[in-house]
XYZ file of C-alpha atoms in Angstrom:
591
model
C 17.563 4.872 -8.766
C 14.472 2.984 -9.609
C 14.623 0.262 -12.330
C 13.533 1.222 -15.611
C 11.191 -1.303 -17.212
C 11.171 -1.689 -21.183
C 8.018 -3.344 -22.612
C 7.123 -5.343 -25.479
C 3.968 -6.539 -26.698
C 1.872 -3.849 -25.363
C 1.088 -2.019 -28.549
C -2.442 -2.147 -29.907
C -2.107 -1.273 -33.865
C -1.291 2.184 -34.474
C -2.475 3.634 -30.942
C 0.250 5.645 -28.998
C 1.951 3.263 -27.167
C 3.813 2.704 -23.764
C 7.238 1.468 -24.273
C 8.886 2.118 -20.667
C 8.001 2.753 -17.362
C 9.794 3.922 -14.175
C 9.370 2.670 -11.502
C 8.879 -1.018 -13.094
C 5.730 -2.918 -13.027
C 5.791 -5.024 -9.628
C 8.818 -3.124 -8.691
C 9.654 -3.838 -4.977
C 11.546 -1.338 -2.833
C 10.862 1.937 -4.574
C 12.149 5.051 -2.852
C 9.318 7.085 -1.129
C 9.959 10.354 -3.154
C 10.661 8.418 -6.422
C 8.445 10.191 -9.766
C 6.932 8.539 -12.137
C 8.023 8.383 -15.739
C 6.199 6.946 -18.644
C 7.955 6.739 -21.996
C 5.954 6.568 -25.125
C 6.731 5.534 -28.607
C 6.160 9.082 -30.269
C 5.723 12.843 -28.921
C 2.655 13.266 -26.906
C 0.081 16.171 -27.162
C 0.996 17.990 -24.054
C -2.402 19.397 -23.584
C -4.028 15.854 -22.923
C -1.677 15.052 -19.988
C -3.778 15.926 -16.805
C -5.112 14.693 -13.592
C -7.760 13.052 -15.448
C -5.830 11.366 -17.854
C -2.841 10.646 -16.094
C -3.403 9.354 -12.355
C -1.462 7.634 -9.275
C -2.831 6.494 -6.122
C -0.966 5.267 -2.830
C -3.022 2.612 -1.343
C -2.501 4.180 2.064
C -0.951 7.674 1.347
C -3.746 8.399 -1.186
C -3.913 10.619 -4.399
C -0.313 11.316 -5.675
C -0.562 14.909 -7.203
C 2.268 16.959 -8.532
C 3.374 18.671 -11.692
C 3.923 17.003 -14.914
C 7.151 17.681 -17.045
C 8.258 16.547 -20.320
C 11.361 15.474 -21.831
C 13.009 13.381 -24.645
C 11.051 15.524 -27.210
C 7.949 15.201 -25.447
C 8.117 11.300 -25.561
C 8.488 10.997 -21.754
C 5.887 12.224 -19.277
C 7.207 12.451 -15.615
C 4.454 13.131 -12.744
C 6.930 14.305 -9.660
C 4.717 13.940 -6.270
C 4.380 16.899 -3.954
C 4.725 14.832 -1.052
C 6.411 11.257 -0.080
C 4.240 8.156 -0.393
C 4.248 6.079 2.609
C 6.402 3.160 3.268
C 5.408 -0.508 2.235
C 2.437 0.297 0.344
C 1.223 -0.402 -3.111
C 0.990 2.648 -5.774
C -1.047 2.256 -8.735
C -0.705 4.255 -11.736
C -3.755 4.604 -14.299
C -3.373 6.229 -17.967
C -6.604 6.993 -19.670
C -7.253 6.170 -23.409
C -7.855 10.112 -23.519
C -3.709 10.324 -23.701
C -3.289 11.479 -27.101
C 0.067 11.583 -29.510
C 0.911 14.787 -30.942
C -0.387 13.864 -33.801
C -3.849 13.224 -32.215
C -3.517 9.399 -32.049
C -5.070 8.027 -28.634
C -3.444 5.483 -26.389
C -5.418 2.206 -26.817
C -8.948 1.940 -25.899
C -7.952 -0.251 -22.412
C -5.673 2.441 -21.412
C -2.863 1.521 -19.118
C -2.474 0.279 -15.577
C 0.406 -0.662 -13.274
C 1.168 -1.107 -9.700
C 4.596 -0.598 -7.616
C 5.516 -1.031 -4.213
C 7.452 1.267 -2.038
C 10.380 0.594 0.314
C 10.266 -0.074 4.183
C 13.210 0.552 6.447
C 15.141 -2.383 8.305
C 13.507 -2.905 11.484
C 13.849 -5.601 14.195
C 10.402 -7.429 14.059
C 10.082 -7.047 17.912
C 6.850 -5.405 18.348
C 5.828 -3.153 21.064
C 1.921 -3.041 21.906
C 1.601 0.514 22.114
C -2.272 0.632 22.880
C -5.718 -0.935 22.576
C -8.493 1.003 22.156
C -12.345 0.530 21.704
C -14.593 1.180 18.865
C -17.354 0.954 20.883
C -19.894 4.176 21.851
C -22.798 2.299 22.690
C -23.372 -1.208 21.844
C -21.405 -3.631 19.701
C -20.184 -2.418 16.558
C -18.023 -5.925 15.401
C -15.069 -4.439 13.721
C -14.195 -6.483 10.662
C -11.414 -4.526 9.303
C -9.957 -0.962 8.745
C -8.494 1.111 5.974
C -5.350 3.239 7.014
C -5.964 5.951 4.986
C -4.357 9.516 5.412
C -7.733 11.231 5.765
C -7.011 14.554 6.794
C -3.896 14.805 4.805
C -1.087 15.726 7.064
C 0.902 12.934 6.004
C 0.248 10.550 8.687
C -2.119 7.386 8.406
C -5.595 7.235 9.858
C -7.791 4.348 10.498
C -11.429 3.853 9.502
C -12.693 0.746 11.047
C -15.595 -1.050 9.242
C -18.297 -2.448 11.410
C -20.760 -5.097 10.753
C -23.428 -4.940 13.626
C -23.545 -1.217 14.019
C -23.513 -0.949 10.266
C -21.208 2.037 10.200
C -17.734 3.465 9.414
C -15.746 5.318 12.358
C -12.798 7.345 11.959
C -9.629 7.645 14.306
C -7.069 10.176 13.444
C -3.361 9.806 14.162
C -2.199 11.934 16.713
C 0.402 13.167 14.198
C 3.354 13.316 16.749
C 5.275 10.137 15.941
C 3.950 8.256 18.876
C 1.858 5.740 16.714
C -1.177 6.462 19.034
C -4.713 7.738 17.897
C -7.374 10.195 18.961
C -10.621 9.116 20.087
C -13.598 8.080 17.380
C -15.011 11.039 15.692
C -18.374 11.067 15.654
C -21.173 10.574 14.373
C -20.346 7.342 12.383
C -21.035 7.107 8.911
C -24.072 4.757 8.447
C -23.101 2.166 5.554
C -25.030 -1.362 4.826
C -25.583 -4.255 7.105
C -22.548 -6.767 7.678
C -20.137 -4.601 6.080
C -16.719 -5.994 5.660
C -14.137 -5.784 2.979
C -13.301 -2.769 1.928
C -10.723 -0.816 -0.459
C -9.596 2.873 -0.829
C -9.311 5.032 -3.949
C -10.116 8.384 -5.111
C -13.218 7.636 -7.048
C -14.171 11.133 -7.711
C -10.429 12.496 -8.723
C -10.846 15.393 -6.158
C -7.538 14.271 -4.557
C -9.132 12.990 -1.298
C -9.169 9.510 0.250
C -12.120 7.474 -0.342
C -13.493 3.901 0.304
C -15.391 1.268 -1.362
C -17.322 -1.515 0.904
C -19.089 -4.440 0.368
C -22.011 -5.197 2.832
C -23.048 -8.807 2.804
C -26.397 -9.048 4.422
C -28.017 -6.050 2.614
C -26.128 -7.227 -0.885
C -24.627 -4.060 -1.850
C -21.552 -1.900 -2.189
C -21.081 1.403 -0.406
C -19.039 4.490 -1.200
C -17.758 6.990 1.128
C -16.271 10.015 -0.487
C -13.575 11.731 1.868
C -13.442 15.446 2.040
C -9.930 16.054 3.272
C -10.297 17.060 6.755
C -10.349 13.519 8.425
C -14.219 12.982 7.706
C -16.385 11.520 4.751
C -19.185 13.277 2.917
C -22.576 12.991 4.808
C -24.013 10.752 1.916
C -22.971 7.803 0.672
C -23.633 6.051 -2.531
C -25.005 2.523 -2.582
C -25.719 0.132 -5.424
C -27.209 -3.295 -5.595
C -24.970 -6.002 -6.323
C -25.289 -9.928 -6.329
C -26.016 -11.665 -3.274
C -23.877 -11.788 -0.056
C -20.624 -9.931 -1.408
C -17.631 -10.899 0.527
C -15.013 -9.264 -1.734
C -14.116 -5.828 -3.294
C -11.550 -4.677 -5.712
C -10.605 -1.067 -7.231
C -9.444 -1.003 -10.830
C -9.816 0.708 -14.282
C -11.758 -1.881 -16.037
C -12.717 0.287 -19.110
C -9.466 2.314 -19.869
C -11.382 5.787 -18.969
C -8.853 6.500 -16.422
C -11.270 6.528 -13.218
C -11.119 3.779 -10.696
C -13.971 1.315 -10.954
C -14.949 -1.326 -8.540
C -15.977 -5.103 -8.298
C -17.326 -7.511 -5.681
C -17.546 -11.215 -5.161
C -20.964 -12.292 -4.605
C -20.881 -15.691 -2.879
C -24.695 -16.139 -2.674
C -25.247 -15.439 -6.377
C -22.386 -17.124 -7.518
C -21.009 -14.334 -9.561
C -19.029 -11.157 -9.648
C -20.339 -7.471 -10.305
C -18.766 -4.620 -11.768
C -19.886 -1.224 -11.136
C -18.121 1.528 -13.577
C -17.225 4.884 -12.432
C -18.753 7.789 -14.567
C -15.398 9.828 -13.195
C -17.212 11.827 -10.830
C -17.598 9.055 -8.130
C -20.836 7.799 -9.234
C -21.351 4.273 -10.199
C -23.364 2.833 -12.792
C -26.134 -0.364 -11.794
C -23.907 -3.595 -11.161
C -22.806 -5.611 -14.445
C -22.774 -9.374 -13.368
C -20.838 -11.995 -14.827
C -19.691 -15.557 -13.668
C -16.031 -16.430 -13.004
C -17.086 -20.274 -13.598
C -16.109 -20.789 -9.795
C -18.463 -22.303 -6.862
C -18.861 -19.771 -4.219
C -17.167 -16.538 -5.321
C -16.014 -15.204 -2.061
C -12.485 -13.618 -2.303
C -11.456 -11.053 -4.907
C -8.446 -8.822 -5.593
C -7.362 -6.574 -8.671
C -3.716 -6.973 -10.128
C -1.983 -7.390 -13.593
C -1.470 -11.142 -13.764
C -0.616 -11.026 -17.581
C 1.731 -8.105 -17.427
C 0.059 -6.636 -20.112
C -0.786 -3.140 -18.621
C -4.581 -4.303 -17.959
C -6.023 -4.938 -14.473
C -7.195 -8.506 -14.161
C -9.128 -10.132 -11.353
C -8.323 -12.756 -9.123
C -11.155 -14.813 -7.525
C -11.189 -16.860 -4.678
C -14.146 -19.643 -5.263
C -14.759 -20.985 -1.549
C -16.854 -24.069 -2.358
C -14.607 -25.053 -5.218
C -11.161 -24.413 -3.287
C -9.882 -22.575 -6.474
C -8.020 -19.577 -7.628
C -9.334 -18.130 -10.562
C -7.552 -15.618 -12.901
C -9.699 -13.523 -14.840
C -7.947 -11.488 -17.621
C -9.021 -7.776 -18.084
C -9.972 -6.990 -21.596
C -10.039 -3.375 -21.149
C -13.337 -2.718 -22.375
C -15.277 -3.665 -18.889
C -15.271 -7.284 -19.417
C -13.161 -10.285 -18.300
C -12.175 -13.656 -19.393
C -11.403 -16.447 -17.195
C -7.980 -17.825 -18.180
C -6.579 -19.790 -15.350
C -8.135 -22.254 -12.664
C -5.734 -23.718 -9.929
C -6.309 -25.384 -6.604
C -5.986 -23.022 -3.711
C -5.160 -25.623 -0.911
C -8.449 -24.907 0.845
C -11.468 -23.021 1.101
C -10.691 -19.372 0.228
C -11.822 -16.721 2.328
C -9.702 -13.864 1.471
C -6.921 -12.831 -1.058
C -4.031 -10.663 -1.275
C -1.811 -10.084 -4.291
C 2.122 -8.998 -4.038
C 5.435 -10.053 -5.434
C 6.584 -12.687 -3.012
C 9.419 -14.100 -4.870
C 10.808 -10.628 -6.583
C 10.572 -12.254 -10.077
C 8.632 -9.162 -10.854
C 5.406 -10.804 -11.586
C 2.147 -10.863 -9.324
C 1.671 -13.612 -6.926
C -1.315 -14.621 -4.783
C -1.914 -15.500 -1.166
C -4.751 -17.005 0.417
C -6.557 -17.109 3.550
C -8.166 -20.239 3.893
C -10.772 -20.586 6.658
C -12.324 -24.158 6.969
C -8.953 -25.414 5.844
C -7.047 -23.743 8.665
C -4.353 -23.036 6.565
C -2.710 -20.284 4.314
C -1.365 -20.619 0.636
C 1.084 -19.573 -1.789
C 0.464 -19.351 -5.602
C 3.416 -18.414 -7.603
C 2.172 -16.066 -10.791
C 3.938 -16.890 -13.770
C 3.519 -13.752 -15.603
C 1.381 -14.689 -18.568
C -1.848 -15.160 -16.037
C -1.109 -18.724 -14.909
C -0.648 -19.702 -11.301
C 0.845 -22.395 -9.325
C 0.249 -23.510 -5.677
C 3.550 -23.703 -4.028
C 2.918 -23.614 -0.224
C 0.206 -24.334 2.414
C 0.997 -23.192 5.784
C -1.127 -24.753 8.694
C -2.621 -22.282 11.028
C -5.139 -22.096 13.659
C -8.726 -22.566 13.216
C -10.990 -20.359 10.745
C -8.406 -18.073 8.915
C -10.317 -15.016 7.899
C -7.391 -12.372 6.490
C -3.955 -12.582 4.510
C -1.906 -9.548 4.386
C 1.661 -8.786 2.980
C 4.212 -6.382 4.133
C 8.196 -6.069 4.402
C 8.372 -5.966 8.034
C 12.233 -6.568 8.432
C 13.004 -4.311 5.405
C 15.078 -6.819 3.914
C 13.695 -6.043 0.338
C 10.695 -9.060 0.224
C 7.411 -9.449 1.389
C 6.547 -10.957 4.661
C 2.954 -12.541 5.758
C 0.465 -12.155 8.134
C -2.443 -14.319 8.593
C -5.500 -13.529 11.098
C -7.122 -16.684 12.720
C -10.643 -15.857 13.893
C -11.232 -19.030 15.806
C -7.437 -19.423 16.747
C -7.458 -16.096 18.666
C -4.170 -14.910 17.118
C -2.545 -13.419 13.980
C 0.658 -15.152 12.893
C 3.583 -13.645 11.136
C 5.547 -15.642 8.758
C 8.987 -14.429 7.509
C 9.929 -14.372 3.398
C 13.111 -15.888 2.902
C 13.278 -13.931 -0.587
C 12.253 -16.719 -2.840
C 8.514 -16.665 -1.619
C 9.186 -19.414 0.908
C 7.858 -18.610 4.132
C 8.465 -19.739 7.617
C 6.856 -18.887 11.009
C 8.226 -15.910 12.746
C 5.674 -15.051 15.782
C 2.379 -15.172 17.191
C 0.056 -12.283 18.707
C -2.369 -13.505 20.842
C -5.743 -11.782 20.471
C -8.106 -10.272 23.079
C -10.595 -12.644 21.729
C -11.064 -13.173 17.809
C -8.973 -11.435 14.912
C -10.885 -10.256 11.814
C -8.105 -8.390 9.920
C -4.695 -6.975 10.104
C -3.610 -3.784 8.319
C 0.056 -3.346 7.532
C 1.167 0.255 7.853
C 3.523 2.943 9.229
C 1.830 4.289 12.028
C 4.441 6.412 13.217
C 6.332 7.697 10.247
C 9.619 6.006 11.161
C 9.529 4.322 7.933
C 9.269 0.851 9.132
C 6.072 -1.045 8.769
C 3.932 -1.820 11.818
C 0.749 -3.860 12.420
C -2.510 -2.781 13.200
C -5.020 -5.672 14.329
C -8.654 -5.646 14.226
C -10.517 -7.790 17.194
C -14.155 -8.266 15.768
C -15.671 -9.899 19.118
C -13.734 -7.726 21.539
C -14.127 -4.794 19.418
C -10.936 -3.404 19.827
C -8.041 -2.273 17.660
C -4.328 -3.170 18.919
C -1.478 -1.262 17.855
C 1.768 -3.118 17.311
C 4.794 -0.949 16.939
C 7.962 -2.344 14.836
C 10.697 -1.868 17.486
C 12.346 -0.472 19.477
C 14.372 -3.388 21.020
C 17.120 -3.672 23.632
C 19.627 -4.369 20.669
C 18.971 -1.139 18.565
C 21.757 0.733 20.329
C 22.956 2.217 17.134
C 21.682 6.162 16.396
C 20.966 7.740 13.386
C 24.198 9.455 12.212
C 26.414 6.658 13.602
C 28.037 5.260 10.352
C 30.833 3.623 12.211
C 28.944 1.946 14.472
C 30.866 2.995 17.799
C 27.674 4.271 19.898
C 28.326 8.034 19.045
C 27.386 10.616 16.595
C 30.812 12.202 16.028
C 33.896 13.195 13.932
C 34.234 10.049 12.775
C 30.782 9.870 11.205
C 30.825 13.630 9.334
C 32.897 12.120 6.367
C 30.518 9.451 6.011
C 27.278 11.838 6.178
C 28.849 14.141 3.425
C 29.506 11.286 1.055
C 25.832 10.214 1.318
C 24.793 13.638 0.583
C 22.049 13.345 -2.429
C 20.142 16.409 -2.319
C 16.746 17.107 -1.705
C 14.348 14.358 -3.754
C 17.443 12.698 -4.803
C 17.361 8.934 -3.749
C 20.099 7.964 -1.453
C 20.045 4.477 -1.591
C 19.992 1.980 1.105
C 23.788 2.210 2.116
C 23.141 5.741 3.806
C 20.202 5.121 5.585
C 21.792 6.272 8.864
C 22.110 9.620 7.741
C 18.056 10.114 6.320
C 17.046 11.585 9.993
C 13.468 12.451 8.464
C 12.896 9.635 6.527
C 12.225 10.904 3.376
C 14.437 8.842 1.087
C 17.376 11.405 0.317
C 19.943 12.715 2.507
C 20.016 16.626 2.217
C 20.658 19.737 4.309
C 17.798 19.148 6.704
C 19.591 15.889 7.576
C 23.003 17.926 7.895
C 20.979 20.123 10.562
C 19.574 16.851 12.477
C 23.069 15.553 12.395
C 24.442 18.537 14.240
C 21.241 18.184 16.935
C 22.186 14.667 17.265
C 26.221 15.430 17.663
C 27.682 13.830 20.874
C 31.359 13.961 20.033
C 32.010 17.211 21.982
C 32.760 20.615 20.567
C 31.024 21.812 17.252
C 29.613 19.583 14.703
C 31.546 20.069 11.324
C 30.470 21.582 8.049
C 29.023 19.688 5.251
C 30.283 21.600 2.181
C 26.969 21.042 0.282
C 24.924 22.736 2.784
C 27.245 25.733 4.325
C 27.537 26.221 8.079
C 25.796 23.455 10.128
C 22.902 24.705 12.011
C 22.094 27.008 8.836
C 17.880 26.704 8.295
C 17.304 24.740 5.331
C 15.134 26.219 2.447
C 11.482 25.016 2.825
C 11.726 22.333 -0.014
C 14.682 20.918 1.941
C 13.030 19.794 5.018
C 12.098 16.088 5.505
C 15.208 14.606 4.116
C 17.561 12.373 6.291
C 15.751 9.370 7.146
C 16.469 7.341 3.641
C 19.455 6.234 4.192
C 18.481 3.893 7.025
C 16.562 1.894 4.319
C 19.868 0.851 2.841
C 20.939 -0.891 6.109
C 20.704 -4.997 6.368
C 18.667 -6.528 8.950
C 21.500 -7.371 11.165
C 22.247 -3.626 11.381
C 18.914 -2.251 11.937
C 18.472 1.265 13.213
C 16.184 2.443 16.431
C 12.974 4.022 15.207
C 12.392 7.783 16.696
C 16.434 7.559 17.387
C 16.915 11.125 16.543
C 14.588 12.106 19.492
C 16.611 9.612 21.666
C 19.992 11.203 20.614
C 18.800 14.764 21.406
C 17.551 13.476 24.662
C 21.653 12.619 25.313
C 22.747 16.051 24.485
């Protein structure tokens, strides 16, 4: 069960007030089937709770849709997702100021926003290069990066490449067969601005489909591509002029109205631009303001002071500083912290790297040939704690839990050095070198995402000069011999495992916990009757697999809402007893 975070100090006068949230703010290792519950200080007006006033969005899995329910005399509101999140992603929850108490008192004008991070299952962090495929149809495109959204809403992560020279977006749909492979590029490409690079997903028009915001540095504008849910974007894209040479982009609710707004950091103009969303995915003219730094290059959004309002974290490349700008909840920001970044900042990624519940900052420092870690205090301050030397021209920093041990590991992309480097987290936010991946030519970005739906994190690498995407699958490795269902590690799925499976039964939608990972065959976070059927299919003990009492006879076809339950148990295993991805397929092959 995810932790309940009890809040203090978030009340604004007599407004309807959030008093606790589940999952908690910046909570790590949240099960992928978790509901979201908000507790208020008084009963809510149930008619004010809807998809406009209570939103959630998985960075990769997309808009969270599902029924709302009320409890505790209508003081608690729960959103139960219709489908799981994807593993190892950030989920943002946004409450609008249009939420009201039963007596008509609204939530504070700033609204309320927070993030949590979903769990990834244990894995060996030994990678298999699945494929290297080209982005090119005619002429160079220069892939600067990609977004891993579920564009056709089949539960598998697709890729949209963002291309500097061809000035367009190109979509590759996941084959959705567990292989981790992608189909050929979907044509025609979608035109966008010149020298486009940084991008962030969101659901800007609240239609439940994945959209994308992109900054284009040479044309000095931001572009918005609206998804239609079938693997494509709408034919027309909106663009808004921003300050000169934008190099960073961030998505957040800046004014409390519940819809995601977009900000860019503009190096040439030496400022930040904010574009407010009208709720329909139409953005207003840029509102420009100064961060106080020199050469605003990198940009990220997160709640650095834990007040339920998203802030901006700015990387000032010329000053080599990180600047925290507190969100005031009314579309304005105030600089509250400036700290040395350890180098000239090119990109920023935020996450809780030391597990203290506060958001931290990672930097890719290009001209300084290093990456850096700045730990957050939870009150808006950050402190430089580690500088990691790398190869030349570091252009990207990304976070994800590759080994499934509960903390975020770190990837730096070195354009000039021709490699990606992975650093392992010891749990305290201290990182050590783990391995390097040689690039075909010059890396531009890394996308940390589960491409094969086995619940561990894989690595998608974009190479700008070679114009290719490289797919690195986490596992399998030769030492992974323990199949799903083999609770006692004797190499078989047999009678010695059946009692453990029954003990791990949690029922559809109930988190099984990490210790039961070997019973969660389908990786959806619980152990239920669908997994009992999978256990029977994986049986190697001879004779007939036993009955699990909660489900009736093994082999009985589960109800529709029971499918997709067994693989959650794997998340409970330690790194020393990782399980092989796609092991069910292997177990069946042995029968």
